Short mmCIF file of C-alpha atoms in Angstrom, two decimals:
data_model
loop_
_atom_site.label_atom_id
_atom_site.label_comp_id
_atom_site.label_asym_id
_atom_site.label_seq_id
_atom_site.Cartn_x
_atom_site.Cartn_y
_atom_site.Cartn_z
CA MET A 1 144.80 73.31 106.93
CA THR A 2 141.22 72.20 107.12
CA LYS A 3 138.66 74.34 105.35
CA ALA A 4 137.50 75.88 108.64
CA ASP A 5 141.08 76.62 109.77
CA SER A 6 141.93 78.09 106.37
CA THR A 7 138.85 80.35 106.46
CA ALA A 8 139.67 81.52 110.01
CA PHE A 9 143.30 82.18 109.05
CA MET A 10 142.40 84.23 105.95
CA THR A 11 139.67 86.12 107.83
CA SER A 12 142.13 87.22 110.51
CA LYS A 13 144.66 88.26 107.86
CA GLN A 14 141.96 90.23 106.00
CA LYS A 15 140.89 91.95 109.23
CA LYS A 16 144.45 92.90 110.06
CA LEU A 17 144.99 94.26 106.55
CA ASN A 18 141.75 96.24 106.71
CA ASP A 19 142.64 97.63 110.14
CA ASN A 20 145.99 98.77 108.77
CA ILE A 21 144.29 100.50 105.83
CA VAL A 22 141.82 102.28 108.12
CA ALA A 23 144.60 103.37 110.47
CA TYR A 24 146.68 104.66 107.55
CA GLU A 25 143.74 106.59 106.07
CA GLU A 26 142.84 108.18 109.42
CA HIS A 27 146.48 109.15 110.03
CA PHE A 28 146.79 110.55 106.50
CA TYR A 29 143.61 112.58 106.99
CA GLU A 30 144.85 114.04 110.29
CA GLN A 31 148.09 115.05 108.59
CA ASN A 32 146.27 116.63 105.62
CA LYS A 33 143.25 118.33 107.16
CA GLY A 34 142.21 121.40 105.20
CA THR A 35 143.67 120.17 101.91
CA PHE A 36 141.56 118.93 99.02
CA ILE A 37 143.07 115.43 99.10
CA GLY A 38 142.31 115.28 102.81
CA GLU A 39 138.66 116.19 102.21
CA VAL A 40 138.41 113.62 99.43
CA LEU A 41 139.81 110.87 101.67
CA ASN A 42 137.43 111.91 104.46
CA LEU A 43 134.52 110.92 102.18
CA LYS A 44 135.89 107.37 102.15
CA ILE A 45 136.62 107.06 105.88
CA GLU A 46 133.75 105.38 107.74
CA LYS A 47 132.81 107.13 110.98
CA VAL A 48 132.42 104.20 113.37
CA LEU A 49 132.09 103.99 117.14
CA LYS A 50 135.45 102.85 118.51
CA GLU A 51 134.39 101.91 122.04
CA ILE A 52 131.11 100.02 121.84
CA PRO A 53 129.03 100.01 125.04
CA LYS A 54 127.16 96.98 126.31
CA ALA A 55 123.40 96.72 125.94
CA SER A 56 121.14 95.58 128.80
CA ASN A 57 121.53 91.98 127.64
CA GLY A 58 125.29 92.18 127.96
CA ARG A 59 125.94 92.14 124.25
CA PRO A 60 127.49 95.00 122.20
CA ASP A 61 124.91 97.78 121.81
CA SER A 62 124.10 97.63 118.07
CA VAL A 63 121.65 100.54 118.39
CA ALA A 64 124.38 102.80 119.76
CA VAL A 65 126.67 101.71 116.94
CA PHE A 66 124.03 102.53 114.30
CA ASN A 67 123.06 105.88 115.84
CA TYR A 68 126.69 106.97 116.06
CA TYR A 69 127.30 105.97 112.45
CA LYS A 70 124.20 107.83 111.25
CA ASN A 71 124.83 110.96 113.32
CA HIS A 72 128.49 111.22 112.28
CA TYR A 73 128.10 110.05 108.67
CA TRP A 74 128.77 113.47 107.18
CA ASP A 75 131.35 114.64 109.72
CA ASN A 76 133.91 117.05 108.22
CA VAL A 77 132.33 116.87 104.75
CA ASP A 78 132.34 120.39 103.31
CA PHE A 79 129.34 120.62 101.00
CA LYS A 80 130.49 124.10 99.99
CA ASN A 81 133.50 122.55 98.25
CA ASP A 82 132.23 121.95 94.70
CA GLY A 83 135.18 119.73 93.89
CA LEU A 84 134.04 116.99 96.25
CA ILE A 85 131.03 116.09 94.12
CA ARG A 86 133.42 115.10 91.32
CA SER A 87 135.43 112.75 93.53
CA PRO A 88 134.91 108.98 93.15
CA PHE A 89 133.62 108.67 96.73
CA PHE A 90 130.86 111.30 96.88
CA ALA A 91 128.13 109.66 94.74
CA PRO A 92 128.41 106.21 96.41
CA LYS A 93 128.39 107.85 99.85
CA LEU A 94 125.26 109.85 99.01
CA LYS A 95 123.55 106.75 97.58
CA ARG A 96 124.41 104.69 100.66
CA TYR A 97 123.08 107.42 102.95
CA PHE A 98 119.64 107.51 101.34
CA GLU A 99 119.39 103.73 100.91
CA ASN A 100 120.68 102.62 104.30
CA LEU A 101 120.40 105.45 106.82
CA VAL A 102 117.34 107.51 105.88
CA THR A 103 114.00 105.95 106.86
CA ILE A 104 112.28 104.71 103.71
CA HIS A 105 109.31 107.07 103.89
CA PRO A 106 108.57 110.10 101.67
CA ASP A 107 108.45 112.52 104.60
CA SER A 108 111.78 111.32 106.00
CA VAL A 109 113.40 111.49 102.58
CA SER A 110 112.08 115.04 102.05
CA VAL A 111 113.65 116.11 105.36
CA ALA A 112 116.96 114.47 104.36
CA VAL A 113 116.93 116.20 100.96
CA ASP A 114 116.41 119.59 102.62
CA ARG A 115 119.13 118.87 105.19
CA ILE A 116 121.68 117.99 102.50
CA LEU A 117 120.85 120.98 100.29
CA SER A 118 121.01 123.36 103.28
CA LYS A 119 124.68 122.45 103.70
CA THR A 120 125.57 123.72 100.20
CA ALA A 121 126.31 127.25 99.06
CA PRO A 122 123.34 128.84 97.20
CA ASN A 123 123.51 128.32 93.43
CA SER A 124 126.87 126.56 93.71
CA ILE A 125 127.75 123.66 91.42
CA MET A 126 127.23 121.31 94.37
CA TYR A 127 123.76 122.78 95.01
CA LYS A 128 122.71 122.62 91.36
CA LEU A 129 123.92 119.08 90.74
CA LEU A 130 122.38 117.76 93.95
CA LEU A 131 119.05 119.50 93.29
CA ALA A 132 118.98 118.16 89.73
CA HIS A 133 119.83 114.67 91.05
CA PHE A 134 117.09 114.69 93.69
CA THR A 135 114.53 116.09 91.25
CA SER A 136 115.21 113.42 88.65
CA THR A 137 115.45 110.60 91.20
CA TYR A 138 112.11 111.22 92.86
CA GLU A 139 110.18 112.23 89.76
CA THR A 140 110.95 108.79 88.34
CA SER A 141 111.17 106.78 91.57
CA LYS A 142 109.86 103.24 91.31
CA LEU A 143 108.96 103.24 95.01
CA MET A 144 105.22 103.78 95.38
CA GLY A 145 104.41 107.07 97.07
CA PHE A 146 107.80 108.69 96.59
CA ASP A 147 106.41 111.10 94.02
CA LYS A 148 105.49 113.02 97.19
CA VAL A 149 109.20 113.87 97.54
CA PHE A 150 109.19 115.24 93.99
CA VAL A 151 106.17 117.43 94.80
CA HIS A 152 107.97 118.64 97.94
CA ILE A 153 111.04 119.55 95.89
CA SER A 154 108.91 121.44 93.39
CA ASP A 155 107.14 123.40 96.14
CA THR A 156 110.30 124.14 98.13
CA TYR A 157 112.80 124.93 95.39
CA PHE A 158 111.14 125.41 92.00
CA LYS A 159 108.07 127.40 93.02
CA THR A 160 110.14 129.63 95.29
CA GLY A 161 112.68 130.57 92.62
CA LYS A 162 115.50 128.60 94.25
CA ALA A 163 115.91 126.55 91.08
CA ASN A 164 115.75 129.35 88.52
CA GLU A 165 119.46 129.09 87.71
CA LEU A 166 119.45 125.32 87.54
CA TYR A 167 118.50 125.12 83.85
CA ASN A 168 119.12 127.46 80.96
CA ASP A 169 115.59 126.89 79.68
CA ASP A 170 112.84 128.44 81.85
CA ASN A 171 110.36 126.02 80.29
CA ILE A 172 112.06 123.15 82.09
CA VAL A 173 111.33 124.78 85.45
CA LYS A 174 107.72 125.41 84.41
CA ASN A 175 107.33 121.81 83.22
CA ILE A 176 108.63 120.46 86.54
CA ILE A 177 106.20 122.66 88.48
CA ASN A 178 103.31 121.63 86.20
CA ARG A 179 104.25 117.98 86.58
CA ALA A 180 104.30 118.24 90.37
CA ASP A 181 100.96 120.07 90.39
CA LEU A 182 99.46 117.29 88.28
CA LEU A 183 100.69 114.64 90.73
CA ARG A 184 99.63 116.48 93.89
CA PRO A 185 95.91 115.44 93.84
CA ILE A 186 96.77 111.77 93.31
CA LEU A 187 99.42 111.29 95.99
CA LEU A 188 98.92 108.42 98.41
CA GLY A 189 96.54 109.44 101.17
CA LYS A 190 94.65 111.93 99.00
CA ILE A 191 90.98 111.55 98.15
CA ALA A 192 90.84 110.24 94.60
CA PRO A 193 89.57 112.86 92.12
CA ASP A 194 86.00 112.17 91.07
CA ILE A 195 85.50 111.29 87.42
CA PRO A 196 82.13 111.27 85.63
CA MET A 197 82.19 108.42 83.09
CA ILE A 198 79.81 106.85 80.62
CA PRO A 199 78.67 103.30 81.52
CA ILE A 200 79.14 100.85 78.68
CA GLU A 201 75.37 100.28 78.62
CA GLU A 202 74.90 103.90 77.55
CA GLY A 203 77.56 103.69 74.86
CA ASP A 204 75.23 103.36 71.88
CA LYS A 205 73.22 106.38 72.96
CA ILE A 206 76.37 108.48 73.28
CA ALA A 207 77.76 107.25 69.96
CA LYS A 208 74.60 108.35 68.14
CA MET A 209 75.25 111.89 69.30
CA GLY A 210 78.27 111.98 66.99
CA PHE A 211 81.21 111.89 69.39
CA GLU A 212 83.00 109.06 67.60
CA SER A 213 82.97 110.96 64.32
CA ALA A 214 84.17 114.25 65.86
CA LYS A 215 87.61 115.08 64.45
CA THR A 216 88.54 117.99 66.72
CA SER A 217 88.05 118.93 70.35
CA GLU A 218 85.95 121.89 69.18
CA GLU A 219 83.53 119.55 67.40
CA ALA A 220 83.31 117.32 70.47
CA THR A 221 82.66 120.35 72.68
CA LYS A 222 79.79 121.51 70.47
CA ILE A 223 78.23 118.04 70.52
CA PHE A 224 78.57 117.90 74.30
CA TYR A 225 76.79 121.17 74.95
CA ALA A 226 74.11 120.37 72.38
CA ASN A 227 73.33 117.19 74.34
CA ASN A 228 74.40 118.27 77.80
CA ALA A 229 71.16 117.50 79.66
CA GLU A 230 70.95 113.96 78.28
CA ILE A 231 74.64 113.27 78.84
CA GLN A 232 74.48 114.37 82.47
CA LYS A 233 71.81 111.74 83.07
CA THR A 234 74.09 108.97 81.80
CA PHE A 235 77.15 109.83 83.90
CA LEU A 236 78.30 107.36 86.52
CA ARG A 237 80.64 109.08 88.95
CA LEU A 238 83.48 107.28 90.69
CA HIS A 239 82.51 108.77 94.05
CA SER A 240 79.01 107.35 93.76
CA VAL A 241 80.31 103.78 93.87
CA GLN A 242 80.17 102.37 97.39
CA ALA A 243 82.59 99.63 98.45
CA ASP A 244 85.11 98.91 101.19
CA PHE A 245 87.72 98.45 98.48
CA LEU A 246 87.47 100.01 95.04
CA ILE A 247 89.87 98.87 92.35
CA LEU A 248 90.21 101.61 89.76
CA VAL A 249 91.81 100.33 86.55
CA PHE A 250 92.55 102.27 83.37
CA TRP A 251 93.06 100.04 80.35
CA ASP A 252 92.76 99.72 76.58
CA VAL A 253 91.36 96.86 74.52
CA ASP A 254 94.29 97.05 72.05
CA CYS A 255 97.00 97.21 74.73
CA GLY A 256 99.01 93.99 74.71
CA HIS A 257 99.91 94.24 78.39
CA CYS A 258 96.25 94.88 79.24
CA GLN A 259 95.22 91.76 77.37
CA THR A 260 97.46 89.83 79.77
CA GLU A 261 96.60 91.68 82.98
CA ILE A 262 92.83 92.22 82.66
CA PRO A 263 91.99 88.48 82.77
CA LYS A 264 94.27 88.17 85.82
CA LEU A 265 92.48 91.07 87.46
CA LEU A 266 89.13 89.40 86.76
CA GLU A 267 90.36 86.26 88.52
CA VAL A 268 91.58 88.25 91.54
CA TYR A 269 88.27 90.12 91.67
CA HIS A 270 86.30 86.87 91.75
CA ASP A 271 88.63 85.44 94.42
CA LEU A 272 88.01 88.47 96.62
CA LEU A 273 84.25 88.15 96.15
CA LYS A 274 84.48 84.50 97.21
CA GLU A 275 86.26 85.69 100.35
CA ASN A 276 83.23 87.93 101.00
CA LYS A 277 85.23 91.10 100.51
CA ASN A 278 83.14 94.18 99.78
CA VAL A 279 85.11 95.03 96.67
CA LYS A 280 84.21 96.56 93.31
CA VAL A 281 86.13 97.25 90.13
CA PHE A 282 85.69 100.51 88.26
CA GLY A 283 87.10 99.58 84.85
CA VAL A 284 87.87 102.58 82.65
CA TYR A 285 88.43 102.05 78.93
CA THR A 286 90.74 104.89 77.90
CA GLN A 287 89.73 104.99 74.22
CA HIS A 288 86.40 105.71 72.48
CA ASP A 289 85.56 102.79 70.16
CA ILE A 290 82.41 101.57 71.89
CA GLU A 291 81.81 98.59 69.57
CA LYS A 292 85.31 97.23 70.12
CA TYR A 293 84.91 97.85 73.85
CA LYS A 294 81.55 96.09 74.09
CA LYS A 295 82.83 93.10 72.15
CA TYR A 296 85.86 92.62 74.40
CA VAL A 297 83.82 93.01 77.59
CA ALA A 298 81.32 90.43 76.38
CA GLU A 299 83.99 87.95 75.25
CA LYS A 300 85.96 88.17 78.49
CA LYS A 301 82.83 88.37 80.65
CA LEU A 302 84.03 91.40 82.58
CA ASP A 303 81.27 91.50 85.18
CA TRP A 304 82.45 94.63 86.95
CA ILE A 305 81.62 98.31 86.36
CA ASN A 306 82.65 99.08 82.78
CA VAL A 307 82.86 102.77 81.80
CA TYR A 308 84.60 105.01 79.31
CA ASP A 309 84.90 108.70 78.42
CA GLY A 310 82.48 108.49 75.54
CA ALA A 311 81.52 112.17 75.80
CA HIS A 312 85.16 113.36 75.76
CA TYR A 313 84.43 115.11 79.05
CA THR A 314 87.01 113.82 81.49
CA ASP A 315 90.71 114.43 80.89
CA LEU A 316 92.01 111.16 82.31
CA LYS A 317 95.66 111.98 81.67
CA THR A 318 95.44 115.13 83.77
CA LYS A 319 93.24 113.64 86.46
CA TYR A 320 95.11 110.37 86.95
CA ASP A 321 98.39 110.75 85.05
CA ILE A 322 97.49 108.09 82.49
CA TYR A 323 100.30 107.96 79.93
CA SER A 324 100.33 104.16 79.52
CA THR A 325 98.05 101.24 80.33
CA PRO A 326 97.10 99.37 82.38
CA VAL A 327 97.19 101.56 85.51
CA ILE A 328 95.65 100.30 88.75
CA TYR A 329 94.69 102.38 91.80
CA LEU A 330 93.32 100.90 95.02
CA LEU A 331 90.91 103.07 97.02
CA ASP A 332 89.36 102.48 100.42
CA LYS A 333 85.73 103.07 101.39
CA ASN A 334 86.39 106.81 101.74
CA LYS A 335 87.91 106.96 98.23
CA THR A 336 91.34 107.54 99.77
CA ILE A 337 94.19 106.45 97.52
CA LYS A 338 95.88 103.56 99.36
CA ALA A 339 97.98 102.28 96.48
CA LYS A 340 98.62 103.22 92.87
CA ARG A 341 100.36 101.94 89.77
CA ILE A 342 100.41 98.47 91.29
CA GLY A 343 100.45 95.06 89.69
CA VAL A 344 97.45 92.74 89.84
CA GLU A 345 99.46 90.34 92.01
CA GLN A 346 99.83 93.00 94.73
CA ILE A 347 96.12 93.73 95.23
CA LYS A 348 95.30 90.97 97.75
CA ASP A 349 98.31 91.73 99.94
CA ILE A 350 97.57 95.45 100.01
CA ILE A 351 93.94 94.80 100.96
CA LYS A 352 95.17 92.66 103.88
CA VAL A 353 97.42 95.51 105.01
CA ILE A 354 94.51 97.97 104.87
CA GLU A 355 92.32 95.57 106.85
CA ASN A 356 95.01 95.20 109.54
CA GLU A 357 95.39 98.99 109.73
CA ASP A 358 91.64 99.34 110.25
CA LYS A 359 91.72 96.77 113.09
CA GLU A 360 94.46 98.71 114.84
#
């Protein structure tokens, strides 16, 4: 056979074999409905439209095929049967559902999570394992904005007591609620929390007040209130900065990753200025060594807004969830969070998206 003939021959054989397998599985299921092995096999059987209608262009209606598949995906799956979650077919089926059938948007995913959990028996093994899975998945999701699903789960299940029996340690429930509450103000679409910071130019004045030598938070608090009037005059607040696009970056001079990314960010910033974009960078040094900070800024010629929490006044970790550096947020002219925890290489593309949204 030629290569083409051989491929066609093997494809037809494979299709026939697959059709036989599907027919056998469907027959086996019909003969074993109501038994555990029948329910397990039902997880594997794909619910497909047998008779495909024609679309207006005369071709098979792919939309009808997809809608049928989505609407019948969970047919005959008994979520009250705890044993099913331990079968080899349940986890892949659940994964495929959220990756391929649920619209990739936090609100759609939240609805899907609620729909799945509503099918389970309260406090059953199925309910607990699924809730734990969804909580972990969306707390640590790498998809930007999907921490909104985690906040939804906290509000709907943890704050209402529906997760009290999920963990033996009550502190875990409290920690999840606290974590969600911390993330709530910095979800996409929220107005970025205002932060009063010390401009680098005022660093020497603040250092002379004794903040850098303070060894405890109590000492820093005393110094702050003793110099409160003068400190208030030095503050530069994030919300006072006017720009169509405001790049908010948290970084540290001694952070190896920052030393790579900050020069790249400087280059992107200058490129945007050359394109006549009304953009500013609010660069926040997360530590307190003003001399080290000033030296780095001067060496790298960071000609954007350079600030730091020299007065130990703003809890950056709580305000912006800063547990590592660098962290970049992109705000619009209204200080709305449009993107967060993004790479330098994403900034230009996201700005283009925002501009197109504004035109529409």
